Amino acid sequence: MRIANLSGRLSLIVDGLAVDVEQASGGRFAADPQAVYDHWAEFRGWVDQAADLPEGTAFAAADLGAPAPGPRQVVAAGLNYRDHAAEAGLALPDEMPPVFTKFVSSITGPVSEVELPRGGHTDWEVELVLVIGTRAHRVSKDAAWSHVAGLTVGQDLSERIIQLAGPAPQFSLGKSYPGFAPMGPWLVTPDEFEDPDDLELQCSVNGEQMQKSRTSELIFPVPELIARLSAVLPLLPGDVVFTGTPAGVGLGRSPQKWLAAGDELVTSIEGIGELRQRFTD
């Protein structure tokens, strides 16, 4: 199943067309895309039993928003790929990856223009992003996938000067400028994948590939990451989890490379889709 935020309305994507959920369900489910996660089991049951969905309509990618536009929590894992830790010159995490947040106001849809911070060094980070479907607190690795509503593509855009400024680095601020958390193009449920723990992810700038890896390279794969996070805090329905980025970021290059006005960043994950961000000054 694929669900999308189309012009602010919850939609099912069926054969490339959009079906409005509020209309198709006779008002049983609200149009608000974020609200569905509080009723995820009921919604899944309705979709599984819906025999006569109305015919969908065509839509433009630019009209899509983030599939979870207003989560209560956004949790992000750092240093969750060995090659990224190596390019950063940092030791591998042991018990838990470094965890930070991206503030909700940074969330945007899959096709967007992003204004670059003046005087900054803005970097890219392709990430698999998951959205929580049912409350997860102290769950085991074996049960973790059952708490995931689905997967989407994300970019953890990062302004490195603020992020790394001392005496205490400002990770969350440096990663939370407006438009710094694009997600989409829709949410794909785990059952749609042959192996949701092994997906190719990549990104390019102006057609030049910058990152390419597979989620099977995660140090803390999705089940283990959820288990370790939920051991500390409850993950709530609709919460968003960024799982980490592989090597190839601008910070780790020699010479270092940053996004500039006019650049186009294209980010994709196998079986989900792509994001397109264009940058302005």
mmCIF file of C-alpha atoms in Angstrom, residues 82-271:
data_model
loop_
_atom_site.group_PDB
_atom_site.id
_atom_site.type_symbol
_atom_site.label_atom_id
_atom_site.label_comp_id
_atom_site.label_asym_id
_atom_site.label_seq_id
_atom_site.Cartn_x
_atom_site.Cartn_y
_atom_site.Cartn_z
ATOM 1 C CA ARG A 82 30.369 2.399 8.867
ATOM 2 C CA ASP A 83 31.639 4.224 5.787
ATOM 3 C CA HIS A 84 30.044 7.496 6.911
ATOM 4 C CA ALA A 85 31.632 7.198 10.356
ATOM 5 C CA ALA A 86 34.966 6.567 8.626
ATOM 6 C CA GLU A 87 34.688 9.625 6.351
ATOM 7 C CA ALA A 88 33.819 11.720 9.416
ATOM 8 C CA GLY A 89 36.861 10.349 11.276
ATOM 9 C CA LEU A 90 34.703 9.163 14.177
ATOM 10 C CA ALA A 91 34.528 5.893 16.093
ATOM 11 C CA LEU A 92 31.646 3.527 15.418
ATOM 12 C CA PRO A 93 28.767 3.777 17.903
ATOM 13 C CA ASP A 94 28.536 0.864 20.304
ATOM 14 C CA GLU A 95 25.271 0.698 22.257
ATOM 15 C CA MET A 96 23.350 3.458 20.466
ATOM 16 C CA PRO A 97 23.941 5.751 17.488
ATOM 17 C CA PRO A 98 24.096 9.481 18.255
ATOM 18 C CA VAL A 99 20.489 10.709 18.357
ATOM 19 C CA PHE A 100 19.184 14.216 17.592
ATOM 20 C CA THR A 101 15.975 15.772 16.308
ATOM 21 C CA LYS A 102 14.960 17.773 13.274
ATOM 22 C CA PHE A 103 12.324 20.279 14.329
ATOM 23 C CA VAL A 104 8.912 19.750 12.740
ATOM 24 C CA SER A 105 8.935 23.153 11.011
ATOM 25 C CA SER A 106 11.739 21.862 8.733
ATOM 26 C CA ILE A 107 9.473 19.215 7.140
ATOM 27 C CA THR A 108 8.455 19.680 3.527
ATOM 28 C CA GLY A 109 7.272 17.578 0.609
ATOM 29 C CA PRO A 110 9.189 15.701 -2.075
ATOM 30 C CA VAL A 111 9.460 18.552 -4.617
ATOM 31 C CA SER A 112 10.549 21.868 -3.166
ATOM 32 C CA GLU A 113 12.708 24.960 -3.324
ATOM 33 C CA VAL A 114 15.029 25.380 -0.352
ATOM 34 C CA GLU A 115 16.517 28.728 0.588
ATOM 35 C CA LEU A 116 20.162 28.328 1.564
ATOM 36 C CA PRO A 117 21.276 29.915 4.845
ATOM 37 C CA ARG A 118 23.485 32.915 4.182
ATOM 38 C CA GLY A 119 27.152 32.209 4.766
ATOM 39 C CA GLY A 120 26.473 28.571 5.502
ATOM 40 C CA HIS A 121 27.795 25.236 4.298
ATOM 41 C CA THR A 122 24.695 23.218 3.390
ATOM 42 C CA ASP A 123 25.188 19.493 2.894
ATOM 43 C CA TRP A 124 23.091 16.536 1.724
ATOM 44 C CA GLU A 125 22.340 13.235 3.516
ATOM 45 C CA VAL A 126 20.111 10.629 1.843
ATOM 46 C CA GLU A 127 18.188 8.623 4.447
ATOM 47 C CA LEU A 128 15.598 5.900 4.727
ATOM 48 C CA VAL A 129 12.818 7.340 6.880
ATOM 49 C CA LEU A 130 10.202 5.326 8.725
ATOM 50 C CA VAL A 131 6.884 6.405 10.205
ATOM 51 C CA ILE A 132 5.521 4.728 13.323
ATOM 52 C CA GLY A 133 2.065 3.156 12.987
ATOM 53 C CA THR A 134 1.431 1.850 16.510
ATOM 54 C CA ARG A 135 2.953 3.006 19.795
ATOM 55 C CA ALA A 136 6.333 1.394 20.408
ATOM 56 C CA HIS A 137 7.697 1.354 23.956
ATOM 57 C CA ARG A 138 10.247 -1.200 25.101
ATOM 58 C CA VAL A 139 9.614 -3.394 22.088
ATOM 59 C CA SER A 140 11.881 -6.226 21.005
ATOM 60 C CA LYS A 141 13.731 -6.408 17.706
ATOM 61 C CA ASP A 142 11.454 -9.252 16.637
ATOM 62 C CA ALA A 143 8.344 -7.109 17.165
ATOM 63 C CA ALA A 144 9.748 -3.846 15.827
ATOM 64 C CA TRP A 145 8.548 -4.054 12.211
ATOM 65 C CA SER A 146 4.961 -4.561 13.397
ATOM 66 C CA HIS A 147 5.051 -1.003 14.798
ATOM 67 C CA VAL A 148 6.111 0.580 11.474
ATOM 68 C CA ALA A 149 3.397 2.080 9.277
ATOM 69 C CA GLY A 150 5.735 2.425 6.326
ATOM 70 C CA LEU A 151 8.877 3.762 4.717
ATOM 71 C CA THR A 152 9.610 6.906 2.770
ATOM 72 C CA VAL A 153 12.556 8.784 1.264
ATOM 73 C CA GLY A 154 14.173 11.559 3.284
ATOM 74 C CA GLN A 155 16.948 14.113 3.122
ATOM 75 C CA ASP A 156 18.668 15.200 6.314
ATOM 76 C CA LEU A 157 19.853 18.537 4.927
ATOM 77 C CA SER A 158 22.484 19.985 7.240
ATOM 78 C CA GLU A 159 24.084 23.400 7.689
ATOM 79 C CA ARG A 160 27.496 22.319 8.876
ATOM 80 C CA ILE A 161 28.804 25.567 10.388
ATOM 81 C CA ILE A 162 26.068 25.813 13.016
ATOM 82 C CA GLN A 163 25.861 22.039 13.406
ATOM 83 C CA LEU A 164 29.514 21.708 14.387
ATOM 84 C CA ALA A 165 30.065 25.018 16.213
ATOM 85 C CA GLY A 166 31.353 24.618 19.760
ATOM 86 C CA PRO A 167 31.625 24.376 22.649
ATOM 87 C CA ALA A 168 28.615 22.054 22.277
ATOM 88 C CA PRO A 169 27.607 21.198 18.683
ATOM 89 C CA GLN A 170 24.142 22.359 17.606
ATOM 90 C CA PHE A 171 23.060 19.307 15.604
ATOM 91 C CA SER A 172 19.313 19.912 15.831
ATOM 92 C CA LEU A 173 19.470 23.608 14.921
ATOM 93 C CA GLY A 174 21.885 23.038 12.047
ATOM 94 C CA LYS A 175 19.526 20.452 10.571
ATOM 95 C CA SER A 176 16.257 22.346 11.003
ATOM 96 C CA TYR A 177 16.195 25.329 8.668
ATOM 97 C CA PRO A 178 12.926 25.617 6.693
ATOM 98 C CA GLY A 179 12.815 22.890 4.054
ATOM 99 C CA PHE A 180 15.669 20.890 5.578
ATOM 100 C CA ALA A 181 13.553 17.726 6.059
ATOM 101 C CA PRO A 182 11.992 16.870 2.681
ATOM 102 C CA MET A 183 10.162 13.540 2.687
ATOM 103 C CA GLY A 184 8.122 11.530 0.205
ATOM 104 C CA PRO A 185 6.942 11.059 -2.386
ATOM 105 C CA TRP A 186 4.611 8.774 -0.357
ATOM 106 C CA LEU A 187 4.647 6.171 2.370
ATOM 107 C CA VAL A 188 5.094 2.512 1.347
ATOM 108 C CA THR A 189 4.050 -0.218 3.761
ATOM 109 C CA PRO A 190 6.732 -2.824 4.637
ATOM 110 C CA ASP A 191 4.799 -5.690 3.011
ATOM 111 C CA GLU A 192 5.372 -4.089 -0.399
ATOM 112 C CA PHE A 193 9.094 -4.952 -0.281
ATOM 113 C CA GLU A 194 10.747 -8.305 -0.890
ATOM 114 C CA ASP A 195 13.172 -7.355 1.901
ATOM 115 C CA PRO A 196 12.542 -4.017 3.669
ATOM 116 C CA ASP A 197 15.948 -4.323 5.358
ATOM 117 C CA ASP A 198 17.856 -4.227 2.055
ATOM 118 C CA LEU A 199 16.999 -1.254 -0.159
ATOM 119 C CA GLU A 200 19.284 0.750 -2.429
ATOM 120 C CA LEU A 201 19.467 4.465 -1.643
ATOM 121 C CA GLN A 202 21.306 7.213 -3.518
ATOM 122 C CA CYS A 203 21.442 10.905 -4.265
ATOM 123 C CA SER A 204 22.967 13.155 -6.918
ATOM 124 C CA VAL A 205 23.699 16.852 -7.308
ATOM 125 C CA ASN A 206 23.196 18.255 -10.815
ATOM 126 C CA GLY A 207 23.299 14.721 -12.195
ATOM 127 C CA GLU A 208 26.533 13.732 -10.424
ATOM 128 C CA GLN A 209 26.091 10.818 -8.030
ATOM 129 C CA MET A 210 27.195 11.700 -4.507
ATOM 130 C CA GLN A 211 25.917 8.790 -2.385
ATOM 131 C CA LYS A 212 24.955 5.201 -3.112
ATOM 132 C CA SER A 213 24.542 2.353 -0.652
ATOM 133 C CA ARG A 214 22.062 -0.196 0.671
ATOM 134 C CA THR A 215 20.145 -0.160 3.927
ATOM 135 C CA SER A 216 21.562 -3.618 4.649
ATOM 136 C CA GLU A 217 24.747 -1.690 5.539
ATOM 137 C CA LEU A 218 23.099 0.018 8.529
ATOM 138 C CA ILE A 219 25.000 -0.593 11.778
ATOM 139 C CA PHE A 220 21.668 -0.540 13.635
ATOM 140 C CA PRO A 221 19.046 -1.851 11.171
ATOM 141 C CA VAL A 222 15.447 -0.719 11.500
ATOM 142 C CA PRO A 223 14.378 -3.429 14.019
ATOM 143 C CA GLU A 224 17.379 -2.873 16.273
ATOM 144 C CA LEU A 225 17.126 0.912 15.998
ATOM 145 C CA ILE A 226 13.460 0.850 17.046
ATOM 146 C CA ALA A 227 14.215 -1.518 19.928
ATOM 147 C CA ARG A 228 17.024 0.677 21.246
ATOM 148 C CA LEU A 229 15.126 3.948 20.833
ATOM 149 C CA SER A 230 11.937 2.571 22.356
ATOM 150 C CA ALA A 231 13.884 1.314 25.360
ATOM 151 C CA VAL A 232 14.327 4.986 26.263
ATOM 152 C CA LEU A 233 11.274 6.828 24.907
ATOM 153 C CA PRO A 234 7.879 5.805 23.570
ATOM 154 C CA LEU A 235 7.647 6.169 19.801
ATOM 155 C CA LEU A 236 4.160 7.468 19.064
ATOM 156 C CA PRO A 237 1.861 6.882 16.086
ATOM 157 C CA GLY A 238 2.932 9.191 13.279
ATOM 158 C CA ASP A 239 6.414 9.796 14.677
ATOM 159 C CA VAL A 240 9.191 10.030 12.102
ATOM 160 C CA VAL A 241 12.564 8.288 12.386
ATOM 161 C CA PHE A 242 15.514 9.185 10.143
ATOM 162 C CA THR A 243 17.772 6.123 10.130
ATOM 163 C CA GLY A 244 21.162 7.580 9.097
ATOM 164 C CA THR A 245 23.166 8.317 5.968
ATOM 165 C CA PRO A 246 25.982 6.473 4.140
ATOM 166 C CA ALA A 247 29.291 7.922 2.948
ATOM 167 C CA GLY A 248 29.499 10.579 0.255
ATOM 168 C CA VAL A 249 28.381 13.719 2.032
ATOM 169 C CA GLY A 250 30.002 17.041 1.145
ATOM 170 C CA LEU A 251 31.658 17.356 4.552
ATOM 171 C CA GLY A 252 33.631 14.154 3.981
ATOM 172 C CA ARG A 253 34.976 15.071 0.535
ATOM 173 C CA SER A 254 38.380 16.495 -0.316
ATOM 174 C CA PRO A 255 37.922 19.291 -1.145
ATOM 175 C CA GLN A 256 34.672 19.674 0.736
ATOM 176 C CA LYS A 257 31.613 20.431 -1.368
ATOM 177 C CA TRP A 258 28.465 22.375 -0.470
ATOM 178 C CA LEU A 259 25.130 23.003 -2.111
ATOM 179 C CA ALA A 260 24.854 26.279 -4.037
ATOM 180 C CA ALA A 261 22.039 28.353 -5.511
ATOM 181 C CA GLY A 262 20.719 26.720 -8.681
ATOM 182 C CA ASP A 263 21.765 23.194 -7.667
ATOM 183 C CA GLU A 264 19.275 20.347 -8.006
ATOM 184 C CA LEU A 265 19.446 17.500 -5.502
ATOM 185 C CA VAL A 266 17.737 14.234 -6.517
ATOM 186 C CA THR A 267 17.309 11.574 -3.840
ATOM 187 C CA SER A 268 15.865 8.103 -4.355
ATOM 188 C CA ILE A 269 15.266 4.787 -2.611
ATOM 189 C CA GLU A 270 14.506 1.546 -4.387
ATOM 190 C CA GLY A 271 10.832 0.629 -4.316
#
